[in-house]
XYZ file of C-alpha atoms in Angstrom:
713
model
C -20.267 22.808 3.563
C -19.817 22.453 0.033
C -16.313 23.024 -0.165
C -15.189 21.188 2.835
C -17.517 18.161 1.729
C -15.274 17.771 -1.381
C -12.654 17.509 0.936
C -14.464 14.692 3.408
C -15.597 13.077 0.002
C -12.146 12.267 -1.132
C -10.082 11.454 2.010
C -7.063 9.856 0.023
C -6.565 13.445 -1.105
C -4.880 13.909 2.223
C -1.866 12.152 0.853
C 0.842 14.145 -0.617
C 4.842 14.884 -0.775
C 4.118 15.047 2.935
C 1.290 13.276 4.801
C 0.324 12.519 8.224
C -1.329 9.928 10.505
C 0.076 6.486 12.510
C -0.615 3.620 15.516
C -3.117 3.625 17.912
C -1.904 3.127 21.453
C -4.552 1.759 23.669
C -2.639 2.740 27.022
C -3.229 4.674 29.886
C -0.163 7.568 29.728
C -0.159 8.656 33.271
C 0.296 5.172 34.561
C 3.120 4.947 32.286
C 4.983 7.890 33.084
C 4.865 7.216 36.549
C 6.604 3.778 35.663
C 8.926 4.355 33.104
C 9.645 7.753 33.856
C 9.482 9.359 30.585
C 6.237 11.007 28.320
C 4.930 8.144 26.515
C 2.952 10.763 24.260
C 6.271 11.514 22.916
C 7.348 8.979 19.992
C 10.533 10.038 18.728
C 12.537 13.101 17.752
C 13.721 14.628 14.633
C 16.729 17.003 15.167
C 15.543 17.360 18.660
C 11.791 18.194 17.742
C 9.307 16.161 19.253
C 7.003 13.412 17.181
C 3.866 13.382 19.532
C 1.443 10.238 19.899
C -1.340 12.649 18.689
C 0.387 13.301 15.180
C 1.122 9.981 14.954
C -2.182 8.519 15.418
C -3.200 11.432 12.795
C -0.810 9.908 10.203
C -1.875 6.410 10.534
C -5.634 7.471 10.317
C -4.894 9.395 7.015
C -3.013 6.449 5.562
C -5.772 4.163 6.893
C -8.576 5.936 4.880
C -6.174 6.241 1.436
C -6.006 1.985 2.056
C -10.050 1.678 2.613
C -10.457 3.956 -0.640
C -8.428 2.021 -3.024
C -9.544 -1.471 -1.175
C -6.063 -2.374 0.202
C -5.145 -4.137 3.704
C -5.450 -1.015 6.302
C -2.646 -3.028 8.538
C 1.010 -2.500 8.322
C 0.937 1.100 7.388
C 2.749 1.934 10.571
C 6.749 2.333 9.223
C 5.408 4.134 6.279
C 3.774 6.532 8.443
C 6.467 6.952 10.723
C 8.747 7.873 7.864
C 6.351 10.191 6.167
C 6.003 11.780 9.850
C 9.714 11.914 9.962
C 10.038 13.711 6.269
C 7.321 16.148 7.411
C 9.661 17.663 10.194
C 12.591 17.745 8.127
C 10.624 19.972 5.509
C 9.451 21.711 8.227
C 12.692 22.810 9.804
C 14.177 23.391 6.417
C 11.471 25.978 5.859
C 11.834 27.924 9.003
C 16.059 27.556 8.549
C 15.126 29.588 5.130
C 13.651 32.247 7.199
C 10.057 31.181 6.517
C 6.791 31.316 8.669
C 3.469 29.492 8.384
C 1.066 32.661 8.976
C -2.533 32.649 8.487
C -2.228 34.632 5.607
C 0.399 32.531 3.538
C -1.741 29.435 4.538
C -4.714 30.860 3.108
C -2.872 32.574 -0.277
C -1.262 29.284 -1.150
C -4.276 26.939 0.030
C -5.655 27.376 -3.865
C -2.440 25.835 -5.401
C -2.820 22.288 -2.748
C -3.404 19.301 -4.734
C -6.319 18.871 -2.912
C -8.092 22.080 -4.493
C -6.403 23.105 -7.644
C -7.879 20.180 -9.640
C -11.552 20.379 -8.540
C -13.125 22.542 -10.722
C -16.389 22.875 -8.399
C -14.289 25.030 -5.975
C -13.613 27.856 -8.732
C -16.279 30.143 -10.109
C -17.154 30.273 -13.709
C -14.474 32.683 -14.250
C -11.668 30.715 -12.507
C -11.399 32.393 -9.113
C -11.090 30.291 -6.192
C -14.210 30.355 -3.303
C -11.690 31.439 -0.879
C -14.444 33.685 1.289
C -17.028 30.645 1.101
C -14.495 28.038 2.454
C -13.277 30.535 4.979
C -17.346 31.383 6.169
C -17.329 27.310 6.083
C -14.698 26.890 8.523
C -15.897 29.618 10.480
C -19.658 28.118 11.007
C -17.838 24.770 11.444
C -15.768 26.135 14.518
C -19.106 27.638 16.225
C -21.543 25.015 15.435
C -19.836 21.300 14.688
C -16.778 21.344 17.413
C -15.906 17.379 15.963
C -15.546 18.502 12.112
C -14.190 21.349 12.798
C -11.300 19.427 14.815
C -11.305 16.999 11.278
C -10.517 20.139 9.521
C -7.907 21.271 11.812
C -6.102 17.846 10.731
C -6.785 18.383 7.256
C -4.914 21.847 7.366
C -2.048 20.346 9.135
C -1.641 18.068 6.143
C -2.006 21.305 4.060
C 0.565 23.433 5.687
C 3.576 20.463 5.109
C 2.476 20.766 1.564
C 2.752 24.163 1.410
C 6.212 24.344 3.144
C 7.454 21.433 0.722
C 6.685 23.472 -1.864
C 7.799 26.874 -0.779
C 10.887 24.956 0.041
C 11.172 22.993 -2.963
C 10.885 25.700 -5.148
C 13.783 28.062 -3.460
C 16.119 24.728 -3.951
C 15.176 24.369 -7.420
C 15.570 28.003 -8.256
C 19.297 27.847 -6.931
C 20.407 25.105 -9.203
C 21.993 26.145 -11.920
C 24.853 24.977 -14.558
C 27.564 26.969 -15.184
C 29.241 28.093 -18.587
C 32.402 25.424 -17.306
C 30.370 22.731 -16.466
C 28.090 22.684 -19.621
C 31.380 23.132 -21.910
C 33.077 20.079 -20.319
C 29.228 17.772 -20.436
C 29.186 18.890 -24.348
C 32.819 17.621 -24.538
C 31.914 14.534 -23.001
C 28.921 14.469 -25.555
C 31.399 14.746 -28.504
C 34.041 13.007 -27.629
C 34.515 9.785 -29.130
C 37.120 7.036 -28.278
C 37.670 3.888 -30.518
C 39.012 1.018 -28.773
C 39.756 -2.443 -29.130
C 38.561 -5.114 -26.178
C 38.564 -8.197 -24.608
C 35.470 -8.674 -22.156
C 35.883 -11.507 -19.658
C 32.318 -12.086 -18.684
C 31.847 -12.161 -14.765
C 28.428 -14.962 -15.920
C 30.556 -16.804 -17.969
C 33.593 -16.989 -15.651
C 31.335 -18.613 -12.652
C 30.192 -21.157 -14.568
C 33.573 -22.476 -14.806
C 35.080 -21.221 -12.097
C 32.920 -21.547 -8.588
C 32.960 -18.962 -5.875
C 31.496 -19.446 -2.881
C 30.504 -15.677 -1.003
C 31.464 -16.089 2.769
C 29.493 -14.247 5.633
C 32.868 -12.569 6.042
C 32.743 -11.518 2.123
C 29.014 -9.651 2.785
C 30.520 -8.413 6.254
C 33.353 -6.147 3.977
C 31.324 -5.496 1.359
C 29.218 -3.671 3.931
C 31.839 -2.159 5.683
C 33.408 -0.346 2.823
C 29.601 1.023 1.880
C 28.074 1.608 5.353
C 25.947 4.520 4.078
C 24.201 2.213 1.626
C 23.617 -0.464 4.707
C 22.605 1.766 7.717
C 19.508 -0.061 9.023
C 16.691 0.194 12.047
C 16.124 -3.058 14.306
C 14.944 -5.822 12.403
C 14.597 -9.686 12.886
C 15.746 -12.806 10.667
C 12.705 -15.278 11.110
C 12.173 -18.583 9.516
C 7.989 -19.206 9.023
C 6.725 -22.765 8.321
C 3.428 -22.531 7.590
C 0.721 -25.534 7.964
C -2.547 -24.301 6.246
C -5.893 -26.374 7.740
C -7.332 -27.352 4.176
C -10.242 -29.487 3.827
C -9.153 -33.275 2.886
C -10.443 -35.192 -0.001
C -12.663 -36.793 2.526
C -14.237 -33.380 3.607
C -14.943 -32.400 0.162
C -16.965 -35.779 -0.296
C -18.846 -35.162 3.000
C -20.001 -31.740 1.793
C -20.780 -33.151 -1.912
C -23.485 -35.600 0.065
C -24.756 -33.170 2.207
C -25.832 -30.832 -0.529
C -27.006 -33.670 -2.876
C -29.223 -34.905 0.156
C -30.669 -31.205 -0.006
C -30.812 -31.579 -3.448
C -32.998 -34.375 -3.504
C -33.468 -36.253 -0.083
C -35.460 -35.575 2.901
C -34.285 -33.057 5.194
C -37.162 -32.277 7.641
C -37.192 -33.552 11.183
C -40.454 -35.634 11.389
C -38.961 -37.644 8.156
C -40.570 -35.795 5.340
C -39.633 -35.744 1.860
C -38.836 -31.984 1.410
C -36.130 -30.943 -0.486
C -34.741 -28.052 -2.730
C -36.541 -29.266 -5.540
C -39.980 -29.650 -4.460
C -40.043 -27.217 -1.458
C -43.116 -24.457 -1.264
C -41.074 -21.859 0.728
C -37.599 -21.167 -1.102
C -36.397 -18.256 1.422
C -37.164 -20.180 4.295
C -35.452 -23.417 3.030
C -32.213 -21.331 1.703
C -32.265 -19.804 5.497
C -32.535 -23.311 7.344
C -29.559 -24.939 5.200
C -27.117 -22.538 3.019
C -24.673 -21.278 4.809
C -25.424 -18.034 2.576
C -28.284 -15.879 3.027
C -31.401 -15.488 0.605
C -30.920 -12.502 -1.935
C -34.464 -11.701 -3.216
C -32.721 -9.361 -5.627
C -32.928 -9.803 -9.441
C -29.485 -10.258 -11.341
C -28.479 -9.934 -15.120
C -27.329 -13.149 -16.568
C -23.667 -11.443 -16.197
C -23.505 -11.695 -12.728
C -24.172 -15.472 -12.369
C -21.607 -17.703 -11.112
C -19.480 -19.605 -13.392
C -21.754 -22.883 -12.945
C -24.810 -21.140 -14.554
C -23.221 -18.923 -17.226
C -24.919 -19.985 -20.352
C -27.750 -21.585 -18.949
C -30.102 -19.365 -16.837
C -31.374 -17.222 -20.108
C -33.115 -20.727 -21.497
C -34.362 -22.349 -17.820
C -37.811 -22.435 -16.567
C -39.034 -20.911 -13.878
C -38.511 -23.537 -10.848
C -35.540 -25.342 -12.381
C -32.905 -26.130 -10.436
C -28.922 -26.318 -11.171
C -26.392 -28.600 -9.668
C -24.753 -29.500 -7.326
C -21.884 -27.398 -8.767
C -18.208 -26.257 -7.272
C -17.149 -22.282 -6.776
C -13.933 -22.242 -5.500
C -14.370 -23.773 -2.088
C -18.271 -23.758 -2.193
C -20.947 -26.530 -3.597
C -23.901 -24.772 -4.536
C -27.055 -25.588 -5.889
C -29.346 -22.842 -7.916
C -33.141 -22.698 -8.368
C -34.558 -20.044 -10.802
C -37.307 -18.505 -8.877
C -38.499 -15.352 -11.298
C -37.409 -13.235 -14.185
C -38.488 -10.010 -15.024
C -36.680 -7.216 -17.053
C -34.465 -4.665 -14.367
C -35.237 -1.646 -13.555
C -32.533 1.483 -13.875
C -33.756 4.112 -11.706
C -32.269 7.822 -11.855
C -32.804 9.728 -8.226
C -31.676 12.408 -5.962
C -31.431 12.425 -2.358
C -30.856 14.936 0.918
C -29.472 12.799 3.310
C -29.791 14.071 7.018
C -27.238 12.113 9.060
C -26.369 11.664 13.046
C -23.575 10.516 15.540
C -23.014 7.369 15.024
C -24.293 6.836 11.487
C -22.457 5.409 8.816
C -19.364 7.426 7.589
C -21.388 10.061 9.556
C -19.148 13.384 10.922
C -22.484 14.905 12.454
C -22.980 15.669 16.300
C -26.660 15.651 16.183
C -28.593 12.742 17.724
C -31.011 10.253 15.668
C -33.825 11.691 17.283
C -32.837 15.202 16.108
C -32.380 13.904 12.999
C -35.314 12.345 11.946
C -36.987 15.560 13.330
C -35.018 17.534 10.830
C -35.863 14.899 7.877
C -39.782 14.700 8.650
C -39.900 18.701 8.756
C -37.862 19.129 5.304
C -39.900 16.006 3.526
C -43.275 18.473 4.717
C -41.586 21.597 2.991
C -40.590 19.564 0.183
C -43.831 17.812 -0.232
C -45.870 20.859 0.236
C -43.603 22.407 -2.518
C -41.041 20.230 -4.374
C -39.275 23.296 -5.692
C -38.166 23.627 -2.001
C -35.684 20.048 -2.469
C -32.756 21.750 -4.221
C -32.830 24.494 -1.317
C -33.048 21.833 1.075
C -29.696 20.458 -0.504
C -27.981 22.811 1.466
C -28.886 20.746 4.704
C -27.348 17.365 3.323
C -24.693 15.689 4.849
C -24.100 14.271 1.622
C -20.396 15.607 0.717
C -20.664 17.704 -2.638
C -24.884 17.346 -2.528
C -25.453 21.256 -3.620
C -22.960 20.697 -6.842
C -24.042 17.383 -7.915
C -27.935 18.028 -7.265
C -28.060 15.127 -4.925
C -27.762 13.010 -7.719
C -26.620 9.510 -7.002
C -26.904 8.581 -10.747
C -28.449 5.593 -12.761
C -28.897 2.443 -10.010
C -29.943 -1.173 -10.463
C -31.391 -3.758 -8.050
C -27.877 -4.781 -7.990
C -25.830 -1.600 -7.446
C -23.961 -1.423 -4.087
C -26.356 0.811 -2.202
C -28.146 0.613 1.169
C -30.996 -1.854 1.066
C -33.089 0.556 2.550
C -32.947 3.054 -0.292
C -32.823 0.727 -3.394
C -36.171 -0.861 -1.561
C -37.550 2.810 -2.024
C -36.719 3.039 -5.459
C -38.296 -0.381 -6.249
C -40.975 0.511 -4.628
C -42.055 4.011 -6.075
C -42.882 5.439 -9.399
C -41.311 8.064 -11.725
C -41.971 11.252 -10.012
C -42.180 10.299 -6.478
C -40.753 11.690 -3.380
C -40.321 9.888 -0.110
C -38.445 9.218 3.430
C -36.096 6.190 3.888
C -33.767 5.169 6.613
C -30.907 3.473 6.065
C -27.353 3.018 8.265
C -26.170 6.311 6.793
C -29.432 8.526 8.341
C -32.206 9.759 7.066
C -33.173 10.125 2.978
C -35.536 12.228 1.428
C -35.286 10.586 -2.250
C -36.658 11.976 -5.220
C -36.963 9.082 -7.886
C -36.124 11.264 -11.286
C -36.965 8.900 -13.967
C -36.983 5.067 -14.472
C -36.187 2.798 -17.584
C -36.307 -0.746 -18.356
C -33.002 -2.677 -18.704
C -31.714 -6.101 -19.329
C -33.686 -8.765 -18.226
C -32.730 -9.631 -14.496
C -33.162 -13.023 -12.553
C -34.128 -13.887 -9.471
C -32.125 -16.935 -8.009
C -32.277 -18.901 -4.586
C -28.995 -20.442 -3.562
C -28.094 -23.298 -1.602
C -24.304 -22.936 -0.617
C -22.671 -25.509 0.976
C -18.758 -24.529 2.097
C -15.999 -26.961 1.549
C -14.020 -26.560 5.066
C -11.729 -29.004 6.970
C -13.041 -31.301 9.640
C -12.195 -31.369 13.317
C -10.433 -34.401 12.402
C -8.419 -32.710 9.137
C -7.801 -29.613 11.669
C -6.370 -32.117 14.426
C -4.008 -33.583 12.282
C -2.937 -30.230 10.862
C -1.935 -29.078 14.485
C -0.596 -32.658 15.242
C 1.968 -32.026 12.110
C 2.811 -28.745 13.273
C 3.577 -29.529 16.970
C 5.551 -32.584 15.596
C 7.274 -30.287 13.565
C 7.915 -27.818 16.623
C 9.658 -30.571 18.716
C 11.856 -32.051 15.890
C 13.371 -28.311 15.697
C 13.540 -27.706 19.150
C 17.063 -26.771 20.090
C 18.305 -27.346 16.343
C 20.173 -25.009 14.251
C 18.443 -22.983 11.360
C 19.825 -25.041 8.749
C 17.998 -27.899 10.227
C 14.775 -26.147 10.765
C 15.064 -25.193 6.759
C 16.068 -28.952 5.459
C 12.814 -30.341 7.970
C 10.711 -27.941 6.459
C 11.691 -28.482 2.811
C 12.128 -32.093 3.013
C 8.767 -32.648 4.500
C 7.241 -30.499 1.780
C 6.090 -27.678 4.513
C 5.570 -23.978 3.100
C 8.369 -22.201 4.046
C 9.787 -18.994 3.932
C 12.428 -16.325 5.235
C 11.408 -13.155 6.374
C 14.979 -11.842 6.589
C 14.831 -8.486 8.031
C 10.695 -7.757 9.641
C 11.043 -4.555 11.315
C 8.803 -4.027 14.514
C 6.047 -1.581 12.657
C 5.939 -3.727 9.581
C 2.694 -5.073 10.094
C 2.683 -8.012 7.777
C 5.608 -10.762 7.321
C 6.671 -11.270 3.719
C 5.941 -14.716 2.676
C 2.718 -14.859 5.042
C 0.126 -12.409 5.485
C -2.170 -13.549 8.048
C -4.096 -11.756 10.952
C -1.214 -13.467 13.256
C 1.615 -11.410 11.485
C 1.440 -8.515 14.186
C 1.716 -10.866 17.144
C 4.440 -12.885 15.427
C 6.625 -9.677 15.048
C 5.999 -8.630 18.672
C 7.322 -11.794 19.795
C 10.154 -11.587 17.839
C 11.386 -8.160 19.304
C 10.300 -9.496 23.034
C 13.499 -8.330 25.133
C 13.220 -11.738 26.602
C 13.779 -13.440 22.794
C 17.245 -14.847 21.756
C 18.236 -16.639 18.839
C 17.276 -20.023 18.348
C 13.890 -19.758 19.815
C 11.130 -21.211 18.398
C 7.029 -20.521 18.660
C 3.849 -21.921 17.796
C 0.682 -19.880 16.545
C -2.569 -20.550 15.842
C -4.698 -18.492 12.513
C -7.680 -17.260 14.348
C -10.665 -18.272 12.168
C -8.949 -20.587 9.697
C -6.998 -22.885 12.515
C -4.142 -22.463 10.414
C -0.757 -23.107 12.211
C 2.269 -21.326 12.054
C 6.007 -22.258 13.387
C 8.332 -19.490 13.761
C 12.175 -19.632 14.437
C 14.396 -16.634 15.410
C 17.289 -16.685 13.287
C 18.815 -13.371 14.138
C 18.239 -10.285 15.928
C 19.462 -7.207 13.824
C 20.157 -4.188 16.293
C 20.161 -0.512 15.122
C 23.365 0.046 12.578
C 24.919 -1.900 9.716
C 22.645 -4.681 8.200
C 23.511 -7.991 9.227
C 25.341 -9.579 6.090
C 22.995 -12.486 5.959
C 20.084 -10.357 5.930
C 20.898 -8.610 2.692
C 22.823 -11.624 1.011
C 19.903 -11.605 -1.479
C 20.520 -7.904 -2.290
C 24.607 -8.132 -2.535
C 25.462 -11.597 -3.299
C 26.059 -11.259 -7.391
C 27.830 -7.989 -6.588
C 30.234 -9.217 -4.236
C 30.732 -12.574 -6.114
C 31.588 -10.242 -9.107
C 34.209 -8.575 -7.187
C 35.982 -11.738 -6.186
C 35.592 -12.813 -9.785
C 37.316 -9.815 -10.795
C 39.909 -9.880 -8.183
C 40.792 -13.712 -9.984
C 40.578 -12.701 -13.599
C 42.778 -9.725 -12.990
C 45.319 -11.698 -11.582
C 45.465 -14.114 -14.464
C 45.723 -11.590 -16.826
C 48.514 -9.551 -15.087
C 50.216 -6.976 -17.568
C 48.791 -8.457 -20.520
C 51.242 -7.870 -23.963
C 48.030 -8.204 -26.093
C 44.604 -8.385 -26.286
C 44.883 -11.905 -28.506
C 46.758 -13.222 -25.559
C 43.872 -12.419 -23.198
C 41.084 -13.580 -25.204
C 43.357 -16.660 -25.866
C 43.572 -17.134 -22.232
C 39.983 -16.707 -21.303
C 38.724 -18.145 -24.562
C 36.692 -15.294 -25.931
C 37.196 -12.792 -28.525
C 38.323 -9.374 -29.397
C 35.906 -6.631 -30.070
C 35.480 -2.759 -31.099
C 33.290 -0.297 -29.743
C 33.225 3.768 -29.799
C 32.739 5.243 -26.256
C 32.058 8.416 -24.789
C 31.923 9.641 -21.427
C 28.377 11.124 -21.234
C 26.866 8.141 -22.721
C 29.340 5.115 -21.346
C 28.059 2.231 -23.140
C 30.098 -0.367 -24.464
C 28.444 -3.472 -26.775
C 24.982 -2.635 -24.929
C 26.453 -2.580 -21.168
C 27.160 1.024 -19.390
C 30.746 0.470 -18.219
C 31.671 4.570 -17.153
C 34.914 3.085 -15.687
C 36.116 1.361 -19.035
C 34.970 4.831 -21.174
C 36.939 6.836 -18.304
C 40.350 4.471 -18.915
C 39.427 4.913 -23.094
C 40.310 8.986 -23.028
C 43.311 8.549 -19.844
C 45.714 6.021 -21.981
C 48.092 6.815 -24.966
C 46.674 5.874 -28.197
C 47.931 2.234 -28.975
C 48.738 1.644 -25.462
C 47.114 -1.688 -23.676
C 45.235 -0.691 -20.567
C 45.796 -2.694 -17.193
C 42.316 -4.744 -16.194
C 39.546 -3.078 -15.642
C 36.857 -3.997 -13.383
C 33.262 -3.214 -14.959
C 29.975 -3.737 -13.850
C 29.310 -7.038 -16.063
C 33.079 -7.954 -16.567
C 36.727 -7.034 -16.549
C 37.987 -5.606 -19.625
C 41.425 -4.860 -21.134
C 41.179 -2.414 -24.090
C 43.473 -0.579 -26.913
C 42.735 3.083 -27.937
C 42.688 3.150 -31.608
C 41.738 6.873 -31.901
C 39.906 10.056 -30.922
C 37.359 12.037 -32.739
C 35.154 15.044 -32.201
C 31.813 14.417 -33.687
C 29.963 17.969 -32.615
C 26.387 17.883 -32.294
C 23.816 19.927 -33.146
C 22.312 22.549 -30.641
C 23.358 25.712 -29.200
C 24.957 25.619 -25.835
C 22.360 27.260 -24.356
C 19.591 25.123 -24.761
C 22.224 22.290 -23.595
C 22.787 24.435 -20.544
C 19.058 24.661 -19.609
C 18.157 20.721 -20.509
C 20.779 19.727 -17.941
C 19.832 22.627 -15.271
C 16.235 21.016 -15.797
C 17.169 17.737 -15.492
C 19.447 18.081 -12.323
C 16.703 19.988 -10.595
C 14.378 17.023 -11.318
C 16.869 14.669 -9.563
C 18.262 17.141 -6.706
C 14.790 16.830 -4.629
C 14.226 13.041 -3.454
C 18.132 13.241 -3.026
C 18.343 16.549 -0.724
C 15.527 14.900 0.996
C 17.097 11.676 1.370
C 20.727 13.104 2.187
C 18.645 15.512 4.839
C 17.416 12.101 6.837
C 20.449 10.261 6.546
C 22.272 13.111 8.203
C 19.407 14.066 11.018
C 19.532 12.673 13.948
C 16.434 11.029 14.797
C 15.158 9.247 17.960
C 12.783 6.425 17.421
C 11.315 5.599 21.067
C 8.738 3.193 19.908
C 10.460 -0.189 20.454
C 11.434 1.284 23.671
C 7.878 1.900 24.609
C 6.268 -0.993 23.382
C 8.969 -3.238 25.117
C 8.211 -1.771 28.462
C 4.287 -2.431 27.418
C 4.867 -5.799 26.704
C 3.159 -6.762 23.292
C 0.914 -3.836 22.877
C 1.052 -2.834 19.366
């Protein structure tokens, strides 16, 4: 299963232009269907085409695997997955409108160009030919022998099909993008024609420093109404959040320091004896009895020591104790137990996995896996050359191509303990069987070499955490705050939180499936969002939440409910307030300028200066600012005439055109035309896809389903 193994080893490759997966519904579809009269397995529609729960789940699974590969949180991916699935449907619909069909022949002919395969040289032979027949044979074998793995392949195939469709659609669209001679001539004219102007600019920022303009909610709404396409939005909630972290007090820290100091040098046993960390004769048992973290028997290089031991451990004597020292929220005692050169080992292995083992897709039982491993071990023991042949049975992705190698490892490598223990206890050339959480490994120790000095350290670790009294005080503070703001306005909520120096944030447009809240980021975020979207919830409602495990408290205020349609003005104030304020300033400035008699008069009125510039239409830069309206006006007024006020992006301009010149740029028309076509093709794809989505008939039933189910996420 070499080729399919390459896929399984890189699940993040399932992502592409179009990907697939999302939210698991832990409910009984049949019971919901009876209650609601609607199929809960249909989560929405795109131009009438269903988005099923199965597709949704597959999309989420892929995104979660990608996040896990990159060390990112796996929660909060629901909305991203939904959007990807919507785009997949739109691409498929366009693919079919163009008269294409996703046949088996098309799939297999295009698979080698997919990003999952095209960049992996191990999937091509020495002549550069794709191993298509080998892949087909592997899929056929899976279908006949491993239903679970075959099901995974079918999900993978679906994502590949969407990417193939996307490539076909975009290729055909790009082919149709051309630049006509007339268009090219006009663009070259805009590039080569220059206008010399004198101008006065009344800068918005400078004007607003002297003339305060308050932007009202009505001003924001008017701007939104004038630009509806930009502000189409899905349902969201505006939430005020006060966060009360349960942090240890100075007294809590002092208590932990006192406790660890007693462990260092005082008596600790129940009989009143004087055993401590300095004199104990059983370090591992002492650590087990007194530390918040387990004993680690490994040898660690000096470079991996805690900051409190840096530069000290290399010259320390066996048995020497360091500390107590502080590492972030921990107090630590460290004792040097032993030191020796740390071996590096080069090894190969054959993995025989089973159903339920870590990261396993195998369907065999553990007993069957053990029987296979024992039989294979006997064969290899009789003839070591059979190891290479046995790699074909390995459940490790890419085992044959890599000859089972895991590279060089040390006792500190992030490997299963059972695997590392085998390497530590066996010499170069040894082959044997080891068990880990991944299954049974037939391991060959290919080589060993001594490395840097390794140090075995016993650590006593005590976490600095809030006491019960501190947590009670945090709880009291949060509950007092929610009582203070009960029935009050949102401004009261904000003012009291800020005045009391509480951690305050405002999630202005929290979506139902965001998973995480801007400015918060706790395990309670999803529960808070579900609370805010409850149909019974009204503006002004408040709620109290406790974060599991930490004891942190959260007080939430529902400041606004945005339903599907145009965005609530206040929810987008941060995005558009400056633009709207500039527009209001432009009106005032233009009114004061009126029909100016001269640039000097305008400059005097606003205490600014007259400037000169040379502009063209293709690159409309004026004194470092891109101002297309100014460039357009420069070619639209007669020579020597003073323009009316021009509302630019950075200020209001008044200009006088002095002259027009032609500065022919080098290069022929064909070359210029090709560059314009290439630029347009590069920009068109994403804009076209966005346009498809903006104009599609998209039905999203997710919130409706969850509302009827209660808090189910």
